[in-house]
Each structure stands twice: as structure tokens, then as C-alpha cells.
Amino acid sequence: MKTKNKFEYVPVVLQWVLNIALIVLALILVIFLGKETIYIFGFIKEGGDLNKLDLLEGILIYFLYFEFIALIIKYFEAKHHFPLRYFIYIGITAIIRLIIIDHESPVDTLIYAGAILVLVFTLFLANTRHLKRDN
């Protein structure tokens, strides 16, 4: 007879804790996505008391929330696996937001653009047949 190890249930319990934490995080992100939607439509409806740069920043934050929620959905669909592609999409969007917000230094902007180029190349590699694990 096989004896049961007293630690064999630890990964199962930790997986449940992770799943519950991700569900709570997804709910929080949905709330913030809703607030960002109200912010964006309030800006458009009222004629905007903010400048266009603030609107663009709000739209990019909206996409970041959307991408994080999509990442959590994909995690559960892929049986507890985070696809690398989604992290790269989030990174590209975050750097674009950073360029829009902080574009005072041309050297910094060039470095950010180079980082986007590296991420796009990484995305190309991640989507090759040999490295692609999810459908």
C-alpha cells in the first residue's frame, strides 16, 4: 500500500488560494474598468474639461484593465497557464502610455521606442510554431 505524504495536498491548496485571489483581482479590475468607462464617456459627453492628452491616457489605462482581465480569463481557459503573449501586449501598451505621459526627453522616448521594438520582436518569437503553446 502506498503511504500518503503529508505535503501532497499543499500544491492543491495553494492552487485554490491562487484561483480565489485571481477571481478577486478580476472583480476589482472590472470595477475599475467600469469607473474608467464612466470617466471616458463623461469626458466625451460633457465636451471635456480635460485636455486630449488626459483622454488618451484614460483610453490607454482602459486597455490595460481590459488586457489584465483578458489575461486572467485566458489563465483559467488554458488550465492555469499564463500565455507569454498577453504579458507582452500589456508591456507594449504600458510603454506607449509612458511615452504619451512622459515625452519631455527625446533620449528617454527613443529608449522606450527601442523597448517596444524589443517587445514586438519577442512577440514575433513567441508566436512562432515552436514556442506557441496556447490556441
Coordinates of C-alpha atoms in Angstrom, one line a residue:
M1 CA 0.0 0.0 0.0
K2 CA 1.2 3.5 -0.9
T3 CA 1.6 5.8 2.1
K4 CA 0.3 9.3 1.7
N5 CA 2.8 12.1 2.0
K6 CA 1.6 14.8 4.4
F7 CA 2.6 17.5 2.0
E8 CA 0.8 16.2 -1.1
Y9 CA -2.1 18.5 -0.7
V10 CA 0.0 21.7 -0.4
P11 CA 0.0 22.4 -4.2
V12 CA -3.7 21.8 -4.4
V13 CA -4.4 24.2 -1.5
L14 CA -2.0 26.8 -3.0
Q15 CA -3.7 26.5 -6.4
W16 CA -7.1 27.1 -4.8
V17 CA -5.7 30.2 -3.0
L18 CA -4.2 31.5 -6.2
N19 CA -7.5 30.9 -8.1
I20 CA -9.5 32.7 -5.5
A21 CA -7.1 35.6 -5.4
L22 CA -7.2 35.9 -9.2
I23 CA -11.0 35.9 -9.1
V24 CA -11.0 38.7 -6.5
L25 CA -8.4 40.6 -8.6
A26 CA -10.6 40.2 -11.7
L27 CA -13.6 41.6 -9.9
I28 CA -11.6 44.6 -8.7
L29 CA -10.3 45.2 -12.3
V30 CA -13.9 45.0 -13.6
I31 CA -14.9 47.7 -11.1
F32 CA -12.0 49.9 -12.2
L33 CA -12.8 49.2 -15.9
G34 CA -16.3 50.4 -15.2
K35 CA -15.1 53.6 -13.5
E36 CA -12.7 54.2 -16.4
T37 CA -15.6 53.8 -18.8
I38 CA -17.7 56.3 -16.9
Y39 CA -14.7 58.7 -16.9
I40 CA -14.1 58.4 -20.7
F41 CA -17.8 58.8 -21.6
G42 CA -18.2 61.6 -19.1
F43 CA -15.3 63.4 -20.8
I44 CA -16.8 62.9 -24.3
K45 CA -20.4 63.7 -23.3
E46 CA -19.6 66.9 -21.4
G47 CA -17.4 68.3 -24.1
G48 CA -14.4 67.6 -22.0
D49 CA -13.0 69.7 -19.2
L50 CA -9.7 67.7 -19.6
N51 CA -7.3 68.0 -22.5
K52 CA -6.9 65.4 -25.2
L53 CA -3.8 64.0 -23.7
D54 CA -5.7 63.1 -20.5
L55 CA -8.4 61.4 -22.6
L56 CA -5.7 59.4 -24.5
E57 CA -4.1 58.4 -21.2
G58 CA -7.6 57.3 -19.9
I59 CA -8.1 55.2 -23.0
L60 CA -4.8 53.5 -22.6
I61 CA -5.5 52.8 -19.0
Y62 CA -8.8 51.3 -20.1
F63 CA -6.9 49.0 -22.4
L64 CA -4.6 48.0 -19.6
Y65 CA -7.5 47.0 -17.4
F66 CA -9.0 45.1 -20.4
E67 CA -5.8 43.3 -21.1
F68 CA -5.3 42.2 -17.5
I69 CA -8.9 40.9 -17.4
A70 CA -8.3 39.0 -20.6
L71 CA -5.1 37.6 -19.2
I72 CA -7.0 36.3 -16.2
I73 CA -9.7 34.8 -18.4
K74 CA -7.0 33.1 -20.6
Y75 CA -5.3 31.8 -17.4
F76 CA -8.4 29.8 -16.5
E77 CA -9.1 28.8 -20.1
A78 CA -5.6 27.5 -20.5
K79 CA -5.8 25.3 -17.4
H80 CA -3.7 27.5 -15.1
H81 CA -1.2 28.8 -17.6
F82 CA -0.4 32.4 -18.3
P83 CA 0.4 32.9 -22.0
L84 CA 3.5 34.9 -22.6
R85 CA 1.9 36.9 -25.5
Y86 CA -0.5 38.6 -23.1
F87 CA 2.3 39.9 -20.9
I88 CA 4.0 41.3 -24.0
Y89 CA 0.8 43.0 -25.1
I90 CA 0.5 44.6 -21.6
G91 CA 4.1 45.7 -21.7
I92 CA 3.7 47.3 -25.1
T93 CA 0.6 49.2 -24.0
A94 CA 2.2 50.3 -20.8
I95 CA 5.2 51.7 -22.6
I96 CA 3.0 53.5 -25.1
R97 CA 1.2 55.1 -22.2
L98 CA 4.5 56.0 -20.6
I99 CA 5.6 57.7 -23.9
I100 CA 2.4 59.7 -24.0
I101 CA 2.7 60.8 -20.4
D102 CA 6.5 61.4 -20.2
H103 CA 7.7 62.6 -23.6
E104 CA 9.9 65.5 -22.5
S105 CA 13.3 63.8 -23.0
P106 CA 13.9 62.7 -26.6
V107 CA 16.5 60.2 -25.4
D108 CA 14.0 58.6 -23.0
T109 CA 11.4 58.4 -25.7
L110 CA 14.0 56.7 -28.0
I111 CA 14.8 54.2 -25.3
Y112 CA 11.1 53.5 -24.8
A113 CA 10.6 53.1 -28.5
G114 CA 13.6 50.6 -28.5
A115 CA 11.9 48.7 -25.7
I116 CA 8.7 48.5 -27.8
L117 CA 10.8 47.2 -30.7
V118 CA 12.3 44.5 -28.5
L119 CA 8.9 43.5 -27.2
V120 CA 7.5 43.3 -30.8
F121 CA 10.4 41.1 -31.7
T122 CA 9.8 39.0 -28.7
L123 CA 6.1 38.8 -29.6
F124 CA 7.1 37.6 -33.1
L125 CA 9.3 34.9 -31.5
A126 CA 6.5 33.9 -29.0
N127 CA 4.1 33.4 -31.9
T128 CA 6.3 31.0 -33.8
R129 CA 5.1 27.5 -34.1
H130 CA 7.9 26.1 -31.8
L131 CA 7.2 28.4 -28.9
K132 CA 3.4 28.8 -29.1
R133 CA 1.7 26.6 -26.5
D134 CA -1.9 28.0 -26.5
N135 CA -4.5 28.2 -29.1

